[in-house]
Amino acid sequence: MWLLRRMVGKSGNRPHDVYTCYRLTIFMALCLGIVPYYVTISSEGRGKLTSSYIGYINIIIRMAIYIHSFYGAVNRDTLMSNFFLTDISNVIDALQNINGMLGIFAILLISLLNRKELLKLLALFDGLETEAFPRVGVAMQQVAANKKMNRLVMILVGSMVAYITCSFLMIGLRDTATFSISAMISYFSPHFIVCAISFLAGNVMIKLRIYLGALNEVLKNLAHQWDTRSLKAVTQKQRSLQCLDSFSMYTIVTKDPAEIIQESMEIHHLICEAAATANKYFTYQLLTIISIAFLIIVFDAYYVLETLLGKSKRESKFKTVEFVTFFSCQMILYLIAIISIVEGSNRAIKKSEKTGGIVHSLLNKTKSAEVKEKLQQFSMQLMHLKINFTAAGLFNIDRTLYFTISGALTTYLIILLQFTSNSPNNGYGNGSSCCETFNNLTNHTL
């Protein structure tokens, strides 16, 4: 309890800065072995990330446990043998284990090596909220952002825990089922890692969307002043009529429009720097978990379709309904993880694309040569500094990924179903191996 209070803080404390806003997110990532930090409050009342020896030990122990468990799984001590034991399923299970082992080890190692990028990222967020945005009259509200972040954490962690608990009960309560602790760890460990990276990346995207939205509102507010011709030199701030859930705005009318645009350019540059830092921190992790998720989705869809289409002659210890439910729920779990990552990234990119239209709208309205020059500089900056998220530069993390995954999923499902239908024993029993089936299929095609 002392450790929980120290790392998370009392539930009654309201988040008042970036670090306390990420308190639950960082704590859950610490527990799952992704980050070696936790949030503390300094003597000045400011939040900060503090290194945790427990976090480093947790990461190292998890790496050792996962490697040992996967080694046991390679020696045929697998959870999948309770559902079926066939030539194709053996190959699929081996590929899934290898992919999971290498993927989890890579994610934990990369997270440990790139841990300073997370510190830099949150420092940029803190600088935006405490220095940059107040200069243009924006005050960030942490409560609304904190609720969105905690909701995402609860959805992903809750769905993962519910699936693993139900799966464990379904398998454990079956008298004929056999499994070991190492088999359970090797099978379910990718679920924890994918969940942790998903909510950590998703919550970073939430903040980026809020910052981009606030920047766009500042520029829209400037355009509104020009439209109503209310830009007058007075000596005080006037509260804006618009107060959004994530931030509140004050119309600063003591500043020259060119100065506000210059401040907005600096804010945009800092946001792009933060997005580039986030992409650097998550790029290989996203590539790994998307690869793991895609492979599991393909194989789960294959198991479900094969059973529903009546192509399988499996000898399982579970009923068809239990079999289909188990793999369907696992597939849905990974789909939720991919959707949370893609939608978070795509929304941030769409927010950033709106800035260009607002800037050019201001450019068409302004009469001042100085303001026009600043807006032209801003336009050039928008051309050269764009927010983009990639998986190690191999593909973009946006909605085009849905189409790519759907196409690849369809292709591989057709190939796997052909393996089954062209095998003399439907790919089961003591019939031909997968390699022989592949040769038969190739010769038949030629």
Coordinates of N, CA, C and O in Angstrom, one line a residue, residues 12 41 56 61 67 70 106 110 114 141 185 217 228 290 316 326 329 334 343 351 355 360 379 385 395 437:
G12 N -7.7 11.2 -4.3 CA -8.4 12.5 -4.2 C -7.7 13.7 -4.8 O -8.2 14.7 -5.0
I41 N 6.0 14.1 -6.6 CA 5.7 15.6 -6.4 C 6.9 16.2 -5.7 O 7.3 15.8 -4.7
Y56 N 13.6 -1.0 -12.9 CA 14.7 -1.6 -13.7 C 14.7 -3.1 -13.4 O 14.9 -3.9 -14.3
I61 N 13.8 -8.8 -14.8 CA 13.2 -10.1 -14.4 C 12.2 -10.6 -15.4 O 12.1 -11.8 -15.8
I67 N 11.9 -15.3 -21.5 CA 12.8 -16.1 -22.3 C 12.7 -17.6 -21.8 O 12.6 -18.5 -22.6
F70 N 9.3 -19.1 -22.9 CA 9.3 -19.4 -24.4 C 10.2 -20.6 -24.7 O 9.9 -21.4 -25.6
A106 N 12.5 -7.6 -27.7 CA 12.9 -6.3 -28.4 C 12.2 -5.1 -27.8 O 12.8 -4.1 -27.6
I110 N 14.3 -2.2 -26.1 CA 14.2 -0.8 -26.7 C 13.6 0.2 -25.7 O 14.1 1.3 -25.7
N114 N 15.8 3.4 -24.8 CA 15.2 4.7 -25.2 C 14.4 5.4 -24.0 O 13.6 6.3 -24.3
Q141 N -6.4 22.6 -19.0 CA -7.2 21.9 -18.0 C -6.8 20.4 -18.0 O -7.0 19.7 -18.9
I185 N 2.5 -18.3 -19.4 CA 3.2 -17.1 -19.6 C 3.6 -16.8 -21.0 O 3.5 -15.7 -21.5
E217 N -7.3 26.8 -32.2 CA -8.3 27.8 -31.6 C -7.7 29.2 -31.5 O -8.4 30.2 -31.6
T228 N -14.8 40.4 -36.8 CA -15.7 41.4 -36.1 C -15.1 42.7 -35.9 O -15.7 43.6 -35.3
I290 N 2.5 -4.3 -33.8 CA 1.6 -4.5 -34.9 C 1.9 -5.8 -35.6 O 1.0 -6.5 -36.1
S316 N -10.6 -31.8 -30.3 CA -10.3 -30.8 -29.2 C -11.0 -31.3 -27.9 O -11.9 -32.0 -27.9
F326 N -13.0 -18.5 -27.7 CA -11.7 -18.2 -27.2 C -10.9 -17.5 -28.3 O -10.3 -16.4 -27.9
C329 N -12.4 -13.9 -29.2 CA -12.1 -12.8 -28.2 C -10.7 -12.4 -28.3 O -10.4 -11.2 -28.1
Y334 N -6.8 -7.9 -29.9 CA -5.7 -7.3 -30.6 C -6.2 -6.3 -31.6 O -5.5 -5.3 -31.9
E343 N -6.2 5.1 -34.5 CA -7.1 6.2 -34.4 C -6.4 7.4 -33.7 O -6.6 8.5 -34.0
K351 N -5.7 16.8 -37.0 CA -5.7 18.1 -36.3 C -4.6 19.0 -36.9 O -4.8 20.2 -37.0
T355 N -4.4 23.1 -39.4 CA -3.7 24.4 -39.1 C -3.3 25.1 -40.4 O -3.4 26.3 -40.5
H360 N -3.9 29.9 -44.0 CA -4.1 30.5 -45.3 C -5.4 31.4 -45.3 O -5.5 32.3 -46.1
S379 N 3.3 29.5 -43.1 CA 3.0 28.6 -44.2 C 4.1 27.7 -44.7 O 4.0 26.5 -44.9
L385 N 7.5 21.2 -41.7 CA 7.4 20.5 -40.4 C 6.0 19.8 -40.4 O 5.0 20.5 -40.2
F395 N 6.0 1.8 -42.7 CA 4.6 2.2 -43.1 C 4.1 3.2 -42.1 O 4.6 3.3 -41.0
T437 N 2.3 -30.7 -48.1 CA 1.1 -30.1 -48.6 C 1.4 -28.9 -49.5 O 0.8 -28.7 -50.5

